[in-house]
Amino acid sequence: MASPQLDLISTKIIKPSSPTPLIHRIQKLSIFDQLNPCSNYMSFGMFFPKQYNPTLPVDRTHISTILENSLSRALTSYYPLAGTIRDDGLHVECNDVGAKFLQAKIDCPMSEINHRSSEAEDLVFPKDLPWTPSKENLVVAQLNHFNCGGIAISVCVSHKIVDGSSMANFINHWSTMARNPSAPIPSFQFVGGSIFLLENEIFLNGFLFNCSFLKYYVKYVKEM
């Protein structure tokens, strides 16, 4: 049986619906985030079987438009996710570069890959992640259309800027914007860099042992 194939339909850059204020232009990362490599991405996939409901949109363009517009509004609240990591690896520049949004079609029904034993499940995630350069988009999403009418949405976010909890909050906020385009855009404060600080000085203690003492100690242990 031939392996399912993925055809990329489109690639877009989704920017925040409103520009990030200059006062929030630079965000310092917490000590925990500073230690994460820039190329480490967290991935999350969601599968939605075809719903036989005439009131639901089935047109690919309609679905994509809803997701793109709601992602744009969600990035206004989560503005660091639309930025880039500075070369020092310590700060996020909230420059509204945006998130990458891919749309693809997979030539098989969802049931063929939506199970744990299927290696083809990787098809629904953006190819070539994680990346090495830190200048890439911090968020990459992919909308996949199966030939059965179902869809899968995958989201990859740089682990340098989110953990599991914050990624779940972002996806939940995005879904809220998709369900209700008129929902108010909330404002968040990103203060991790001011709470989890890196001390300016780190002290290390060292211990020196005489070589003859170590030989005696090793011999003593062996004879016990």
XYZ file of C-alpha atoms in Angstrom:
224
model
C 0.000 0.000 0.000
C 1.422 3.374 -1.028
C 2.243 5.887 1.643
C -0.060 8.914 1.874
C 1.235 11.994 0.107
C 0.974 15.612 1.183
C 0.614 18.485 -1.272
C 1.262 21.992 -0.012
C -1.489 24.365 -1.131
C -0.318 27.678 0.290
C 2.059 29.358 2.717
C 1.176 32.640 4.410
C 2.525 34.886 7.127
C -0.152 35.904 9.635
C 0.564 39.124 11.501
C -1.212 40.454 14.610
C -4.452 42.272 13.849
C -3.131 45.294 15.777
C 0.507 46.433 16.006
C 2.331 45.775 19.249
C 2.842 48.980 21.289
C 6.432 50.201 21.480
C 6.375 49.852 25.267
C 6.115 46.065 24.788
C 8.673 45.888 21.998
C 11.320 43.999 23.988
C 10.474 41.133 26.343
C 13.154 39.573 28.527
C 13.048 35.797 28.791
C 13.097 34.077 32.159
C 16.164 32.094 33.185
C 14.316 28.857 32.362
C 13.476 30.018 28.837
C 16.990 31.317 28.280
C 18.327 27.796 28.769
C 16.062 26.315 26.074
C 17.552 26.010 22.570
C 15.962 28.179 19.878
C 15.425 25.166 17.611
C 13.276 23.224 20.086
C 9.593 23.352 19.098
C 6.569 22.054 20.986
C 4.003 20.376 18.740
C 0.277 19.833 19.125
C -2.114 18.219 16.640
C -5.923 18.231 16.529
C -8.043 15.985 14.294
C -11.600 16.894 13.286
C -13.677 14.299 11.376
C -16.133 15.547 8.776
C -19.364 16.732 10.359
C -22.492 16.046 8.354
C -24.089 19.333 9.299
C -25.232 21.608 6.454
C -24.708 24.710 8.614
C -20.986 24.070 9.024
C -18.495 25.463 6.478
C -16.982 22.820 4.207
C -15.190 25.041 1.717
C -11.419 24.952 2.178
C -11.073 28.671 1.623
C -13.778 29.438 4.191
C -12.149 27.263 6.866
C -8.710 28.708 6.148
C -10.019 32.281 6.308
C -11.630 31.667 9.707
C -8.400 30.220 11.111
C -6.191 32.930 9.627
C -8.333 35.804 10.906
C -8.688 34.309 14.380
C -4.955 33.568 14.552
C -4.257 37.191 13.684
C -6.459 38.355 16.560
C -4.948 35.822 18.967
C -1.433 37.039 18.131
C -2.460 40.542 19.167
C -2.856 39.244 22.723
C 0.112 36.838 22.534
C 2.341 39.351 20.767
C 5.679 37.744 21.801
C 4.725 34.715 19.672
C 4.676 36.967 16.611
C 8.208 38.194 17.268
C 11.731 36.832 16.956
C 14.425 35.718 19.378
C 17.311 38.155 19.571
C 20.823 36.941 18.814
C 21.712 37.046 22.513
C 19.060 34.395 23.200
C 17.887 36.411 26.205
C 15.154 38.575 24.727
C 12.186 38.424 22.378
C 11.833 41.279 19.938
C 8.082 41.781 19.507
C 8.383 43.114 15.969
C 5.153 41.613 14.571
C 6.993 39.392 12.095
C 4.041 37.061 12.461
C 3.316 33.340 12.416
C 3.675 30.996 9.468
C 0.414 29.395 8.309
C 0.536 26.447 5.920
C -2.377 24.800 4.124
C -2.042 21.316 2.664
C -4.070 18.379 1.382
C -3.401 14.715 2.150
C -4.530 12.072 -0.344
C -6.024 9.627 2.145
C -8.882 9.480 4.658
C -8.187 10.586 8.203
C -8.801 7.073 9.524
C -5.709 5.858 7.680
C -3.257 7.874 9.756
C -5.097 8.908 12.924
C -3.812 6.108 15.136
C -0.665 5.561 17.184
C 0.873 2.922 14.929
C 0.852 5.186 11.886
C 4.122 6.910 11.017
C 2.183 8.935 8.443
C 0.718 10.955 11.319
C 3.817 13.159 11.010
C 2.403 14.432 7.711
C 0.055 16.775 9.532
C 2.966 18.646 11.129
C 5.085 21.278 9.354
C 8.057 19.688 7.631
C 11.678 20.286 8.699
C 10.901 21.265 12.304
C 12.788 21.918 14.471
C 14.837 24.509 12.661
C 18.316 25.644 13.561
C 18.144 29.407 12.847
C 16.650 31.522 15.612
C 15.258 33.992 13.059
C 12.482 31.646 11.966
C 8.871 32.210 12.986
C 8.182 31.265 16.599
C 4.763 29.861 15.629
C 4.051 27.608 12.662
C 0.556 26.210 12.068
C -0.609 23.812 9.375
C -4.170 23.184 8.194
C -4.518 19.754 6.576
C -7.453 18.633 4.406
C -8.110 14.886 4.050
C -9.930 13.458 1.036
C -12.705 12.237 3.370
C -13.591 15.819 4.278
C -11.947 15.813 7.699
C -9.234 18.242 8.710
C -6.267 18.289 11.058
C -4.704 21.398 12.562
C -1.172 21.240 13.904
C 0.587 23.964 15.859
C 4.317 24.205 16.565
C 5.622 26.864 18.957
C 9.197 27.538 20.035
C 9.812 25.967 23.438
C 12.074 28.912 24.203
C 9.002 31.084 24.644
C 6.252 28.708 25.829
C 5.744 25.715 28.080
C 2.901 23.207 27.947
C 0.520 25.377 29.950
C 1.068 28.601 28.009
C 0.841 26.748 24.687
C -2.495 25.245 25.734
C -3.727 28.715 26.738
C -2.701 30.126 23.367
C -4.475 27.366 21.418
C -7.578 27.755 23.577
C -7.552 31.516 23.006
C -7.142 30.994 19.253
C -10.102 28.598 19.201
C -12.212 31.141 21.102
C -11.438 33.758 18.464
C -12.359 31.252 15.717
C -15.721 30.412 17.300
C -16.611 34.025 17.990
C -14.976 36.587 15.668
C -16.526 39.424 17.684
C -15.079 38.240 21.004
C -13.056 40.962 22.778
C -9.282 40.737 22.490
C -7.892 40.431 26.033
C -4.639 41.972 27.200
C -1.985 39.914 28.973
C 1.174 40.771 30.882
C 4.288 38.712 30.194
C 6.408 39.108 33.318
C 8.387 35.856 33.481
C 11.643 37.677 32.786
C 11.165 39.901 35.846
C 10.165 37.069 38.199
C 12.657 34.314 37.380
C 15.928 36.210 37.318
C 19.497 35.139 36.647
C 21.913 36.270 39.341
C 24.823 38.366 38.124
C 27.364 36.251 39.940
C 27.547 32.503 40.261
C 29.854 30.993 42.866
C 31.332 27.544 42.425
C 33.096 25.562 45.150
C 35.987 23.289 44.260
C 37.696 20.536 46.228
C 41.336 19.478 45.810
C 42.642 16.137 47.018
C 46.198 14.940 47.292
C 46.942 12.223 44.732
C 48.568 9.919 47.291
C 45.509 10.246 49.535
C 43.218 9.200 46.687
C 45.342 6.127 45.960
C 45.260 5.173 49.640
C 41.504 5.688 49.788
C 40.891 3.552 46.695
C 43.059 0.776 48.126
C 41.226 1.021 51.455
C 37.832 0.692 49.783
C 38.916 -2.347 47.769
C 40.128 -4.121 50.917
C 36.899 -3.549 52.825
